Tab-separated table of C-alpha atoms and ligand atoms in Angstrom:
chain	number	residue	atom	x	y	z
A	1	UNK	CA	-88.041	120.748	41.294
A	2	UNK	CA	-86.337	121.222	44.637
A	3	UNK	CA	-85.498	124.648	46.050
A	4	UNK	CA	-81.809	125.434	45.969
A	5	UNK	CA	-79.135	127.977	46.784
A	6	UNK	CA	-76.323	128.899	44.436
A	7	UNK	CA	-73.217	130.503	45.882
A	8	UNK	CA	-70.018	130.709	43.847
A	9	UNK	CA	-68.066	133.709	45.144
A	10	UNK	CA	-64.620	132.738	43.806
A	11	UNK	CA	-63.017	135.168	41.343
A	12	UNK	CA	-61.597	133.127	38.475
A	13	UNK	CA	-58.653	134.494	36.513
A	14	UNK	CA	-58.115	132.152	33.588
A	15	UNK	CA	-55.404	132.081	30.956
A	16	UNK	CA	-51.738	132.102	30.099
A	17	UNK	CA	-50.942	135.390	31.837
A	18	UNK	CA	-53.166	134.868	34.858
A	19	UNK	CA	-50.302	134.284	37.305
A	20	UNK	CA	-49.028	137.832	36.799
A	21	UNK	CA	-51.975	139.111	38.806
A	22	UNK	CA	-51.275	137.128	41.946
A	23	UNK	CA	-49.961	139.941	44.176
A	24	UNK	CA	-52.752	142.335	43.189
A	25	UNK	CA	-55.351	139.648	43.877
A	26	UNK	CA	-53.941	138.789	47.301
A	27	UNK	CA	-53.983	142.469	48.260
A	28	UNK	CA	-57.506	142.942	46.909
A	29	UNK	CA	-58.699	140.234	49.302
A	30	UNK	CA	-56.865	141.684	52.284
A	31	UNK	CA	-53.714	139.575	52.406
A	32	UNK	CA	-50.523	141.152	53.736
A	33	UNK	CA	-48.577	138.072	54.779
A	34	UNK	CA	-49.153	134.878	52.859
A	35	UNK	CA	-48.553	131.209	53.526
A	36	UNK	CA	-47.614	129.702	50.160
A	37	UNK	CA	-48.649	126.069	50.535
A	38	UNK	CA	-47.609	123.410	48.014
A	39	UNK	CA	-47.202	119.691	47.437
A	40	UNK	CA	-44.326	117.385	46.609
A	41	UNK	CA	-42.165	118.342	43.679
A	42	UNK	CA	-44.215	119.437	40.687
A	43	UNK	CA	-44.497	123.145	41.564
A	44	UNK	CA	-40.789	123.284	42.432
A	45	UNK	CA	-39.673	121.466	39.263
A	46	UNK	CA	-41.797	123.603	36.957
A	47	UNK	CA	-40.530	126.839	38.472
A	48	UNK	CA	-44.075	127.888	39.386
A	49	UNK	CA	-43.308	128.152	43.103
A	50	UNK	CA	-40.343	130.468	42.516
A	51	UNK	CA	-42.344	132.518	40.044
A	52	UNK	CA	-45.270	133.044	42.435
A	53	UNK	CA	-43.007	133.869	45.409
A	54	UNK	CA	-41.125	136.341	43.196
A	55	UNK	CA	-44.322	138.002	42.017
A	56	UNK	CA	-45.556	138.344	45.587
A	57	UNK	CA	-42.253	139.903	46.642
A	58	UNK	CA	-42.287	142.348	43.725
A	59	UNK	CA	-45.880	143.223	44.559
A	60	UNK	CA	-44.941	144.056	48.159
A	61	UNK	CA	-46.580	140.995	49.749
A	62	UNK	CA	-44.616	139.101	52.380
A	63	UNK	CA	-44.704	135.307	52.316
A	64	UNK	CA	-43.562	132.147	54.056
A	65	UNK	CA	-43.833	128.749	52.426
A	66	UNK	CA	-44.730	125.240	53.478
A	67	UNK	CA	-44.478	122.294	51.088
A	68	UNK	CA	-44.842	118.558	51.429
A	69	UNK	CA	-48.619	118.129	51.076
A	70	UNK	CA	-49.244	114.580	49.821
A	71	UNK	CA	-52.262	113.336	47.825
A	72	UNK	CA	-54.970	112.461	50.375
A	73	UNK	CA	-53.567	115.294	52.536
A	74	UNK	CA	-52.674	114.554	56.129
A	75	UNK	CA	-53.798	116.129	59.391
A	76	UNK	CA	-50.198	116.345	60.678
A	77	UNK	CA	-49.276	118.683	57.803
A	78	UNK	CA	-52.357	120.778	58.574
A	79	UNK	CA	-51.224	121.105	62.178
A	80	UNK	CA	-47.722	122.092	61.031
A	81	UNK	CA	-49.324	124.767	58.857
A	82	UNK	CA	-51.479	126.090	61.705
A	83	UNK	CA	-48.421	126.442	63.968
A	84	UNK	CA	-46.428	128.176	61.233
A	85	UNK	CA	-49.237	130.636	60.430
A	86	UNK	CA	-49.667	131.565	64.075
A	87	UNK	CA	-45.931	131.998	64.602
A	88	UNK	CA	-45.511	134.090	61.452
A	89	UNK	CA	-48.777	136.030	61.802
A	90	UNK	CA	-49.962	134.910	58.389
A	91	UNK	CA	-53.291	136.398	57.273
A	92	UNK	CA	-53.835	134.718	53.869
A	93	UNK	CA	-53.255	131.208	52.488
A	94	UNK	CA	-52.302	130.631	48.877
A	95	UNK	CA	-52.354	127.054	47.631
A	96	UNK	CA	-50.204	126.118	44.628
A	97	UNK	CA	-51.395	122.726	43.438
A	98	UNK	CA	-54.543	120.647	43.257
A	99	UNK	CA	-57.259	119.382	45.543
A	100	UNK	CA	-54.864	118.045	48.151
A	101	UNK	CA	-53.000	121.326	48.618
A	102	UNK	CA	-56.171	123.427	48.497
A	103	UNK	CA	-57.914	121.158	51.018
A	104	UNK	CA	-54.914	121.280	53.331
A	105	UNK	CA	-54.986	125.092	52.984
A	106	UNK	CA	-58.672	125.236	53.911
A	107	UNK	CA	-58.048	123.090	56.975
A	108	UNK	CA	-55.172	125.337	58.078
A	109	UNK	CA	-57.421	128.344	57.476
A	110	UNK	CA	-60.071	126.921	59.826
A	111	UNK	CA	-57.490	125.906	62.397
A	112	UNK	CA	-55.562	129.164	62.834
A	113	UNK	CA	-58.328	131.135	64.633
A	114	UNK	CA	-59.790	128.054	66.394
A	115	UNK	CA	-58.769	127.240	69.940
A	116	UNK	CA	-59.649	123.552	69.791
A	117	UNK	CA	-58.391	120.773	67.527
A	118	UNK	CA	-59.165	121.427	63.853
A	119	UNK	CA	-60.174	117.738	63.474
A	120	UNK	CA	-63.309	118.633	65.516
A	121	UNK	CA	-64.787	120.158	62.341
A	122	UNK	CA	-64.209	117.004	60.324
A	123	UNK	CA	-65.717	114.880	63.090
A	124	UNK	CA	-68.796	117.103	63.097
A	125	UNK	CA	-68.150	118.126	66.712
A	126	UNK	CA	-67.916	121.847	65.916
A	127	UNK	CA	-68.744	124.347	63.169
A	128	UNK	CA	-66.150	126.869	62.031
A	129	UNK	CA	-67.360	130.430	62.433
A	130	UNK	CA	-64.374	132.100	60.874
A	131	UNK	CA	-61.284	131.203	58.859
A	132	UNK	CA	-58.372	132.841	57.101
A	133	UNK	CA	-58.970	133.693	53.447
A	134	UNK	CA	-57.803	131.001	51.009
A	135	UNK	CA	-57.006	131.175	47.275
A	136	UNK	CA	-55.247	128.981	44.761
A	137	UNK	CA	-53.000	128.757	41.756
A	138	UNK	CA	-54.438	125.573	40.283
A	139	UNK	CA	-52.123	123.002	38.671
A	140	UNK	CA	-54.458	120.019	38.171
A	141	UNK	CA	-58.100	120.024	37.105
A	142	UNK	CA	-59.800	117.356	39.181
A	143	UNK	CA	-61.165	117.915	42.688
A	144	UNK	CA	-62.793	121.280	41.995
A	145	UNK	CA	-61.688	122.514	45.414
A	146	UNK	CA	-60.662	125.819	43.826
A	147	UNK	CA	-64.331	126.897	43.887
A	148	UNK	CA	-65.877	124.468	46.374
A	149	UNK	CA	-66.762	124.718	50.057
A	150	UNK	CA	-65.352	121.275	50.804
A	151	UNK	CA	-62.084	119.976	52.125
A	152	UNK	CA	-61.120	116.367	52.721
A	153	UNK	CA	-58.383	115.463	55.197
A	154	UNK	CA	-56.875	112.142	56.262
A	155	UNK	CA	-56.014	111.608	59.926
A	156	UNK	CA	-52.999	109.277	60.031
A	157	UNK	CA	-54.294	107.949	63.338
A	158	UNK	CA	-56.375	105.116	61.862
A	159	UNK	CA	-56.115	106.520	58.297
A	160	UNK	CA	-59.548	108.089	58.667
A	161	UNK	CA	-60.471	110.278	55.670
A	162	UNK	CA	-63.236	112.796	56.357
A	163	UNK	CA	-64.641	115.830	54.593
A	164	UNK	CA	-65.863	119.100	56.031
A	165	UNK	CA	-67.963	121.601	54.075
A	166	UNK	CA	-68.446	125.230	54.995
A	167	UNK	CA	-69.098	128.163	52.666
A	168	UNK	CA	-66.701	130.400	54.588
A	169	UNK	CA	-63.755	128.488	53.115
A	170	UNK	CA	-64.730	128.986	49.465
A	171	UNK	CA	-61.561	130.377	47.883
A	172	UNK	CA	-61.368	134.113	47.219
A	173	UNK	CA	-59.767	133.626	43.820
A	174	UNK	CA	-58.461	130.904	41.545
A	175	UNK	CA	-55.666	131.455	39.048
A	176	UNK	CA	-55.921	128.943	36.226
A	177	UNK	CA	-53.292	128.699	33.530
A	178	UNK	CA	-53.936	125.601	31.381
A	179	UNK	CA	-50.256	125.604	30.357
A	180	UNK	CA	-49.402	124.581	33.936
A	181	UNK	CA	-51.239	121.300	33.403
A	182	UNK	CA	-49.026	120.194	30.458
A	183	UNK	CA	-46.716	118.365	32.899
A	184	UNK	CA	-49.462	116.195	34.383
A	185	UNK	CA	-48.742	112.477	33.998
A	186	UNK	CA	-51.388	110.564	31.970
A	187	UNK	CA	-52.670	108.750	35.077
A	188	UNK	CA	-53.304	112.026	36.963
A	189	UNK	CA	-54.872	113.560	33.862
A	190	UNK	CA	-57.262	110.608	33.548
A	191	UNK	CA	-58.008	110.415	37.275
A	192	UNK	CA	-58.747	114.137	37.224
A	193	UNK	CA	-61.192	113.758	34.347
A	194	UNK	CA	-62.862	110.871	36.165
A	195	UNK	CA	-63.321	113.053	39.249
A	196	UNK	CA	-64.718	115.884	37.106
A	197	UNK	CA	-67.236	113.530	35.515
A	198	UNK	CA	-68.135	112.033	38.874
A	199	UNK	CA	-68.794	115.432	40.461
A	200	UNK	CA	-71.286	115.966	37.666
A	201	UNK	CA	-72.756	112.450	37.920
A	202	UNK	CA	-73.185	112.617	41.700
A	203	UNK	CA	-75.459	115.597	41.091
A	204	UNK	CA	-77.076	114.159	37.939
A	205	UNK	CA	-78.167	110.948	39.671
A	206	UNK	CA	-80.304	112.626	42.289
A	207	UNK	CA	-83.697	111.540	43.592
A	208	UNK	CA	-85.466	114.553	42.121
A	209	UNK	CA	-84.378	114.502	38.456
A	210	UNK	CA	-86.395	117.433	37.198
A	211	UNK	CA	-84.294	120.327	36.001
A	212	UNK	CA	-83.909	120.392	32.233
A	213	UNK	CA	-81.465	123.279	32.108
A	214	UNK	CA	-79.168	121.810	34.758
A	215	UNK	CA	-79.309	118.362	33.154
A	216	UNK	CA	-78.387	119.751	29.761
A	217	UNK	CA	-75.426	121.668	31.215
A	218	UNK	CA	-74.290	118.505	33.006
A	219	UNK	CA	-74.569	116.348	29.892
A	220	UNK	CA	-72.660	118.850	27.766
A	221	UNK	CA	-69.923	119.087	30.366
A	222	UNK	CA	-69.558	115.306	30.539
A	223	UNK	CA	-69.507	114.866	26.760
A	224	UNK	CA	-66.931	117.648	26.441
A	225	UNK	CA	-64.405	116.268	28.933
A	226	UNK	CA	-64.920	112.748	27.571
A	227	UNK	CA	-63.772	113.959	24.179
A	228	UNK	CA	-61.024	116.320	25.320
A	229	UNK	CA	-59.266	113.754	27.488
A	230	UNK	CA	-58.240	111.672	24.462
A	231	UNK	CA	-56.731	114.719	22.784
A	232	UNK	CA	-54.593	115.619	25.824
A	233	UNK	CA	-53.527	112.036	26.470
A	234	UNK	CA	-52.264	111.990	22.877
A	235	UNK	CA	-50.720	115.443	23.037
A	236	UNK	CA	-50.152	116.670	26.634
A	237	UNK	CA	-49.364	120.171	25.337
A	238	UNK	CA	-52.713	120.652	23.612
A	239	UNK	CA	-53.617	124.025	25.163
A	240	UNK	CA	-57.129	124.188	23.781
A	241	UNK	CA	-58.235	120.861	25.202
A	242	UNK	CA	-56.317	121.279	28.479
A	243	UNK	CA	-58.233	124.557	28.864
A	244	UNK	CA	-61.621	122.886	28.308
A	245	UNK	CA	-60.844	120.292	30.968
A	246	UNK	CA	-59.547	122.873	33.409
A	247	UNK	CA	-62.669	125.005	33.224
A	248	UNK	CA	-64.887	121.917	33.340
A	249	UNK	CA	-63.201	120.891	36.603
A	250	UNK	CA	-64.374	124.069	38.294
A	251	UNK	CA	-67.871	124.057	36.784
A	252	UNK	CA	-68.356	120.413	37.729
A	253	UNK	CA	-68.021	121.266	41.411
A	254	UNK	CA	-69.189	124.875	41.791
A	255	UNK	CA	-72.849	123.726	41.739
A	256	UNK	CA	-73.719	125.020	38.259
A	257	UNK	CA	-74.428	121.398	37.268
A	258	UNK	CA	-76.673	120.915	40.293
A	259	UNK	CA	-76.870	121.737	43.979
A	260	UNK	CA	-74.402	119.539	45.854
A	261	UNK	CA	-76.816	119.036	48.731
A	262	UNK	CA	-79.400	117.405	46.440
A	263	UNK	CA	-76.850	115.034	44.898
A	264	UNK	CA	-76.166	111.387	45.664
A	265	UNK	CA	-72.466	111.272	46.739
A	266	UNK	CA	-72.503	107.587	47.702
A	267	UNK	CA	-69.746	106.733	45.193
A	268	UNK	CA	-67.613	109.469	46.742
A	269	UNK	CA	-68.236	108.307	50.291
A	270	UNK	CA	-67.561	104.679	49.393
A	271	UNK	CA	-64.398	105.765	47.547
A	272	UNK	CA	-63.056	107.855	50.418
A	273	UNK	CA	-62.594	104.656	52.415
A	274	UNK	CA	-60.538	103.187	49.560
A	275	UNK	CA	-58.214	106.182	49.288
A	276	UNK	CA	-58.096	106.381	53.089
A	277	UNK	CA	-57.131	102.707	53.520
A	278	UNK	CA	-54.982	102.134	50.423
A	279	UNK	CA	-53.777	105.698	49.750
A	280	UNK	CA	-54.839	105.443	46.097
A	281	UNK	CA	-55.693	108.332	43.758
A	282	UNK	CA	-59.212	109.584	44.472
A	283	UNK	CA	-60.340	109.725	40.809
A	284	UNK	CA	-59.120	106.189	40.135
A	285	UNK	CA	-60.978	104.976	43.224
A	286	UNK	CA	-64.190	106.524	41.896
A	287	UNK	CA	-63.781	104.656	38.593
A	288	UNK	CA	-63.336	101.410	40.522
A	289	UNK	CA	-66.602	101.886	42.438
A	290	UNK	CA	-69.029	103.630	40.087
A	291	UNK	CA	-69.924	100.697	37.772
A	292	UNK	CA	-70.880	98.542	40.777
A	293	UNK	CA	-72.805	101.368	42.427
A	294	UNK	CA	-74.619	101.987	39.141
A	295	UNK	CA	-75.692	98.359	38.674
A	296	UNK	CA	-76.746	98.148	42.325
A	297	UNK	CA	-78.966	101.254	42.293
A	298	UNK	CA	-80.148	101.317	38.664
A	299	UNK	CA	-83.558	99.858	39.488
A	300	UNK	CA	-84.485	102.950	41.514
A	301	UNK	CA	-84.887	104.995	38.318
A	302	UNK	CA	-84.053	103.143	35.127
A	303	UNK	CA	-85.109	106.026	32.898
A	304	UNK	CA	-82.435	108.234	34.431
A	305	UNK	CA	-79.806	105.672	33.508
A	306	UNK	CA	-81.321	105.415	30.017
A	307	UNK	CA	-81.010	109.179	29.597
A	308	UNK	CA	-77.390	109.035	30.757
A	309	UNK	CA	-76.645	106.133	28.383
A	310	UNK	CA	-78.145	107.908	25.393
A	311	UNK	CA	-77.217	111.563	25.999
A	312	UNK	CA	-73.782	111.111	27.559
A	313	UNK	CA	-72.450	107.733	26.450
A	314	UNK	CA	-73.972	107.769	22.946
A	315	UNK	CA	-75.811	104.445	23.327
A	316	UNK	CA	-78.717	103.941	20.854
A	317	UNK	CA	-82.036	103.958	22.711
A	318	UNK	CA	-83.768	100.581	22.521
A	319	UNK	CA	-87.289	101.632	23.522
A	320	UNK	CA	-88.327	97.997	23.942
A	321	UNK	CA	-85.624	97.349	26.538
A	322	UNK	CA	-84.904	100.247	28.926
A	323	UNK	CA	-82.887	98.051	31.331
A	324	UNK	CA	-80.757	96.856	28.424
A	325	UNK	CA	-80.100	100.427	27.285
A	326	UNK	CA	-79.246	101.505	30.821
A	327	UNK	CA	-76.819	98.604	31.245
A	328	UNK	CA	-75.187	99.404	27.922
A	329	UNK	CA	-74.547	102.919	29.259
A	330	UNK	CA	-72.756	101.507	32.300
A	331	UNK	CA	-70.719	99.177	30.084
A	332	UNK	CA	-69.823	102.104	27.815
A	333	UNK	CA	-68.581	103.977	30.876
A	334	UNK	CA	-66.420	100.998	31.819
A	335	UNK	CA	-64.930	100.954	28.311
A	336	UNK	CA	-64.253	104.686	28.597
A	337	UNK	CA	-62.478	104.234	31.954
A	338	UNK	CA	-60.326	101.458	30.509
A	339	UNK	CA	-59.564	103.520	27.403
A	340	UNK	CA	-58.115	106.319	29.549
A	341	UNK	CA	-56.216	103.928	31.831
A	342	UNK	CA	-58.577	103.866	34.805
A	343	UNK	CA	-59.589	100.749	36.780
A	344	UNK	CA	-63.166	99.496	36.889
A	345	UNK	CA	-62.895	97.429	40.061
A	346	UNK	CA	-60.895	97.344	43.299
A	347	UNK	CA	-58.588	94.559	42.110
A	348	UNK	CA	-57.487	96.663	39.155
A	349	UNK	CA	-57.112	99.662	41.482
A	350	UNK	CA	-54.903	98.146	44.189
A	351	UNK	CA	-53.368	95.297	42.196
A	352	UNK	CA	-54.668	92.499	44.394
A	353	UNK	CA	-57.828	90.993	45.831
A	354	UNK	CA	-59.357	93.080	48.635
A	355	UNK	CA	-59.896	90.907	51.738
A	356	UNK	CA	-63.169	90.321	53.597
A	357	UNK	CA	-61.672	92.087	56.635
A	358	UNK	CA	-60.837	95.140	54.547
A	359	UNK	CA	-64.372	95.236	53.133
A	360	UNK	CA	-65.814	95.041	56.643
A	361	UNK	CA	-63.465	97.764	57.858
A	362	UNK	CA	-64.385	100.100	54.967
A	363	UNK	CA	-68.101	99.404	55.492
A	364	UNK	CA	-67.778	100.194	59.189
A	365	UNK	CA	-65.986	103.471	58.523
A	366	UNK	CA	-68.261	104.490	55.634
A	367	UNK	CA	-71.340	103.958	57.783
A	368	UNK	CA	-69.672	105.646	60.803
A	369	UNK	CA	-69.895	102.491	62.905
A	370	UNK	CA	-73.184	101.426	61.295
A	371	UNK	CA	-74.969	104.613	62.396
A	372	UNK	CA	-75.577	106.378	59.065
A	373	UNK	CA	-76.726	105.668	55.521
A	374	UNK	CA	-75.094	106.958	52.334
A	375	UNK	CA	-76.575	108.205	49.066
A	376	UNK	CA	-79.880	109.677	47.996
A	377	UNK	CA	-80.627	108.182	44.562
A	378	UNK	CA	-80.924	104.982	46.577
A	379	UNK	CA	-80.434	105.277	50.305
A	380	UNK	CA	-77.694	102.780	51.144
A	381	UNK	CA	-77.714	101.015	54.503
A	382	UNK	CA	-74.463	99.494	55.797
A	383	UNK	CA	-75.378	96.136	54.198
A	384	UNK	CA	-75.882	97.870	50.813
A	385	UNK	CA	-72.497	99.585	51.125
A	386	UNK	CA	-70.887	96.233	51.891
A	387	UNK	CA	-72.660	94.659	48.899
A	388	UNK	CA	-71.249	97.376	46.605
A	389	UNK	CA	-67.705	96.803	47.905
A	390	UNK	CA	-68.203	93.080	47.211
A	391	UNK	CA	-69.536	93.712	43.702
A	392	UNK	CA	-66.583	96.015	43.026
A	393	UNK	CA	-63.942	93.698	44.460
B	1	LIG	O1	-47.374	116.833	44.981
B	1	LIG	P1	-46.985	117.198	43.605
B	1	LIG	O2	-45.541	116.948	43.313
B	1	LIG	O3	-47.399	118.599	43.254
B	1	LIG	O4	-47.742	116.181	42.597
B	1	LIG	C1	-49.142	116.153	42.444
B	1	LIG	C2	-49.779	114.912	43.049
B	1	LIG	O5	-48.860	113.847	43.108
B	1	LIG	C3	-49.442	115.984	40.972
B	1	LIG	N1	-49.547	117.237	40.248
B	1	LIG	C4	-50.385	118.280	40.486
B	1	LIG	N2	-50.248	119.211	39.550
B	1	LIG	C5	-49.272	118.781	38.706
B	1	LIG	C6	-48.829	117.520	39.152
B	1	LIG	N3	-47.857	116.815	38.503
B	1	LIG	C7	-47.337	117.368	37.407
B	1	LIG	N4	-47.731	118.563	36.903
B	1	LIG	C8	-48.701	119.286	37.521
B	1	LIG	N5	-49.111	120.451	36.995
B	1	LIG	O6	-50.712	115.354	40.934
B	1	LIG	C9	-50.858	114.517	42.060
B	1	LIG	C10	-52.273	114.638	42.595
B	1	LIG	O7	-52.488	115.902	43.167
B	1	LIG	P2	-53.774	116.136	44.093
B	1	LIG	O8	-53.763	117.530	44.563
B	1	LIG	O9	-53.831	115.049	45.113
B	1	LIG	O10	-54.957	115.891	43.046
B	1	LIG	P3	-56.479	116.206	43.100
B	1	LIG	O11	-56.745	117.583	42.643
B	1	LIG	O12	-57.113	115.084	42.400
B	1	LIG	O13	-56.891	116.169	44.656
B	1	LIG	C11	-57.252	114.975	45.286
B	1	LIG	C12	-57.736	115.247	46.693
B	1	LIG	O14	-58.896	116.092	46.670
B	1	LIG	C13	-59.953	115.485	47.430
B	1	LIG	C14	-59.675	114.015	47.219
B	1	LIG	O15	-60.352	113.210	48.155
B	1	LIG	C15	-58.161	113.958	47.369
B	1	LIG	O16	-57.795	113.948	48.724
B	1	LIG	N6	-61.238	116.012	46.982
B	1	LIG	C16	-61.548	117.268	47.325
B	1	LIG	C17	-62.755	117.852	46.989
B	1	LIG	C18	-63.090	119.232	47.387
B	1	LIG	N7	-62.290	119.849	48.225
B	1	LIG	O17	-64.103	119.811	46.970
B	1	LIG	C19	-63.786	117.113	46.249
B	1	LIG	C20	-63.289	115.855	45.629
B	1	LIG	O18	-64.372	114.988	45.452
B	1	LIG	C21	-62.216	115.142	46.372
B	1	LIG	O19	-62.741	114.312	47.392
B	2	LIG	ZN1	-64.244	113.879	43.804
């Protein structure tokens, strides 16, 4: 068993009345003037934005707002946010939305006190030593950014999508009202569940699979969301099952199902090039890649894939044929993705054949100009990454 650190400092306030506490929470964590950051239309249409701004006002907290964050959030919006925060002397950032808005908020938070270009952090040229406090009112369970140390930003110059992780940006609090997720379209609901499962699987398929307690938590989490998603796709206003998924989204990425740094993450890295290049939904991109990744790396540790097949996907264990059982688990996952409306290859994801040039471009970016490998379950060289894109095409 590998040594690990566990750090999950975010205060979670969960439930139907959780939003009422927003002003008190901001003040508790030192905020006096807040940037309320949000996405396209959903928070405006639902009235959540007005409600939160009203509650802040009533609670004696000043705020300015900045909307327009798009999925796969852009660096230009981050820079707009940094300028606004400096001009308005903002000291706290409150995201209303999902992973894209929270990640954009974290990037703004790094950028405000930093004299250089915030992109330096994402390029690995600098480490942030300080940042403004960030918190969220979560509206979509998916990315897990509400408790994570990560943020992923896309630079429009070349559509380069890069992540930066730093514990200082872990949100101070997360307000989670499952009722706010009733309006999620089926595709976003399913993509969110895929991302939640993948955050668990990236940790589960690690090179040092020896932690019974963590494995059991991970398997339970995956089985739970796999069941709940069908209930909410059938009835979007099913509070009980929306709540299970919402909490699972945070637990899947706050390291309780395994230390992120020991995980594999190749599927994520390979996917980031897809959502960077084609601007597709992150969760759907993961579904398009994972089956090919799984078949490509399975030989590294077949018994791990057997355990996944049996304990998560409900495949009967054929003790005479471990490879067969493992493959049946991957096929069961593909059937699950299709059943919830997710793609299982790139063609299904983008609606056309991906070209050889696009595969080469994604391979180049994913391997940072052929200088790095990806993954730990199997260490993937640039030629392995290219082979997975080809398998998934
Ligand atoms: O922009 P609006 O109008 O709000 O619509 C959003 C958006 O179109 C919509 N939506 C959100 N809540 C809604 C809603 N629609 C109706 N009702 C609601 N209650 O959903 C769409 C997707 O939102 P987004 O924030 O993009 O989703 P998600 O949480 O999946 O975030 C994806 C981003 O997070 C990154 C991904 O790469 C991607 O850029 N990730 C961040 C991670 C992290 N920080 O730890 C880890 C992840 O692996 C991931 O890479
Ligand atoms: Zn993810």
